[in-house]
mmCIF file of C-alpha atoms in Angstrom:
data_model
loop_
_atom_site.group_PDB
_atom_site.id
_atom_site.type_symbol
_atom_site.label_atom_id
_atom_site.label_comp_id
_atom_site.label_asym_id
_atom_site.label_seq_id
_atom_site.Cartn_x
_atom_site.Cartn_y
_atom_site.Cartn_z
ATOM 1 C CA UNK A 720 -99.178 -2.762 52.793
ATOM 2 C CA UNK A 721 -101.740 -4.413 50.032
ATOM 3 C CA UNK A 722 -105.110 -4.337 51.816
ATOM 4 C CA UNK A 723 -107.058 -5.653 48.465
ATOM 5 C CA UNK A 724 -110.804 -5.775 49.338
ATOM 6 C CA UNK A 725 -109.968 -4.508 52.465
ATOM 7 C CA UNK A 726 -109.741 -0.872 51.127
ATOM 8 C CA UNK A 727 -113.420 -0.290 51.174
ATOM 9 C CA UNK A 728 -114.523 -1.691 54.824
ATOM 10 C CA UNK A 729 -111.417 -2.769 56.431
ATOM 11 C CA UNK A 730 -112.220 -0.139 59.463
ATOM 12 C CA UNK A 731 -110.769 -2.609 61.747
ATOM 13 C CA UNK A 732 -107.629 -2.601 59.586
ATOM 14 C CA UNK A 733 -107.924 0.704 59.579
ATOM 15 C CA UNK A 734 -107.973 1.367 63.023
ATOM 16 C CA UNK A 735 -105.109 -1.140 63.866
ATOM 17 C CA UNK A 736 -102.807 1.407 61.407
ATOM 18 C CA UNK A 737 -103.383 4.178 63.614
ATOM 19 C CA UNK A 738 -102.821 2.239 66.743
ATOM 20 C CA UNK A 739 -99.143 0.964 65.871
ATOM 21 C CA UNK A 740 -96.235 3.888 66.049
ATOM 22 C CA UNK A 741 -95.004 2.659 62.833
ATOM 23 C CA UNK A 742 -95.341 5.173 59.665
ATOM 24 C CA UNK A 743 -97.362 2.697 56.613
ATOM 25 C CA UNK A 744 -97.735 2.840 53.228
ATOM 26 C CA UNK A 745 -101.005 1.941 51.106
ATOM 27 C CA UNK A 746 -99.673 0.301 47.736
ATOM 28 C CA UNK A 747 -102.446 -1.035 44.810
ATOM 29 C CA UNK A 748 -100.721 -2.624 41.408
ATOM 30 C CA UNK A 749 -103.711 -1.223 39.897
ATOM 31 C CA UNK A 750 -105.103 2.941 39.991
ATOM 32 C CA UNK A 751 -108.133 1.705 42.573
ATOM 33 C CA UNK A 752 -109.380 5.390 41.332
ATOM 34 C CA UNK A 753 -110.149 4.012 37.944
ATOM 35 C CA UNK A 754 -112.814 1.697 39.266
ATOM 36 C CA UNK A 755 -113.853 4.344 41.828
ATOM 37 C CA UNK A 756 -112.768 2.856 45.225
ATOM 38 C CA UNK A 757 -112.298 4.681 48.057
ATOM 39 C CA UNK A 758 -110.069 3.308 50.656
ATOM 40 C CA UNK A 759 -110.686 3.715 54.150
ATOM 41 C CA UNK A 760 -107.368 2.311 55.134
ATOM 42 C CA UNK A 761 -105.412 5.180 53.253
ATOM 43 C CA UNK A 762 -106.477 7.499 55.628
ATOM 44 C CA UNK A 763 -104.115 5.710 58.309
ATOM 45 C CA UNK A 764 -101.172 5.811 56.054
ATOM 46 C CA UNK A 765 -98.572 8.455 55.456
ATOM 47 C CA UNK A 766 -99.079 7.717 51.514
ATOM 48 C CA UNK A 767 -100.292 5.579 49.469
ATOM 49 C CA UNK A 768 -98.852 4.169 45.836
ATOM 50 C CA UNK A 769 -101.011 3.382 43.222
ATOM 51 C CA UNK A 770 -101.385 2.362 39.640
ATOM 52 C CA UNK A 771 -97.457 1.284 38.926
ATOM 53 C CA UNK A 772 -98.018 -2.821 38.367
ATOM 54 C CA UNK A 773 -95.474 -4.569 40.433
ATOM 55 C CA UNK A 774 -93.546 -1.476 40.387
ATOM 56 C CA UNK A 775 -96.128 0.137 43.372
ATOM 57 C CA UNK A 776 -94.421 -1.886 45.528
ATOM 58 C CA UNK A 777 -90.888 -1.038 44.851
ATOM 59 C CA UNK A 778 -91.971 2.558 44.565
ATOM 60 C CA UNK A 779 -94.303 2.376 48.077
ATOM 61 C CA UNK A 780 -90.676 0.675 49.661
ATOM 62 C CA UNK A 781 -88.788 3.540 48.749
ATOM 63 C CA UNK A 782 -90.835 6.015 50.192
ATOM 64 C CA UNK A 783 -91.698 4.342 53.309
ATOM 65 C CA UNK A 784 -87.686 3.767 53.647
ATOM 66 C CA UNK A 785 -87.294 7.640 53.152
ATOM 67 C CA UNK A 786 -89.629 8.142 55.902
ATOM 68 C CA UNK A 787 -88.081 6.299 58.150
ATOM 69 C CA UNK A 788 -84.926 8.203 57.454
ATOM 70 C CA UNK A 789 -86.221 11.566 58.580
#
């Protein structure tokens, strides 16, 4: 999951993560620590991938499929 400019204030978004049964995973092309975000919707998400260009979301797949694994 990309939330873009919902990082910062997507609460509902947020809140809809930790209402579904179904593990997530944050991903950002770009390091969102760089330009100092915070994001509120990581904190519904078993990880989050950052920083890797279109890569993040090969890398964020991968883990999420691992997850689901276990």
């Amino acid at each position: 999951m990309n939330p873009a400019g919902f990082s910062y204030a997507g609460y509902a978004l947020r809140d809809c993560l930790r209402g579904i049964r179904m593990p997530a995973v944050e991903v950002h092309m770009s390091n969102i620590e760089r330009r100092a975000m915070k994001s509120v919707t990581a904190e519904a998400c078993v990880g989050v991938v950052t920083g890797f260009g279109l890569r993040s979301y090969f890398h964020g797949l991968r883990a999420l499929s691992e997850r689901l694994k276990t």
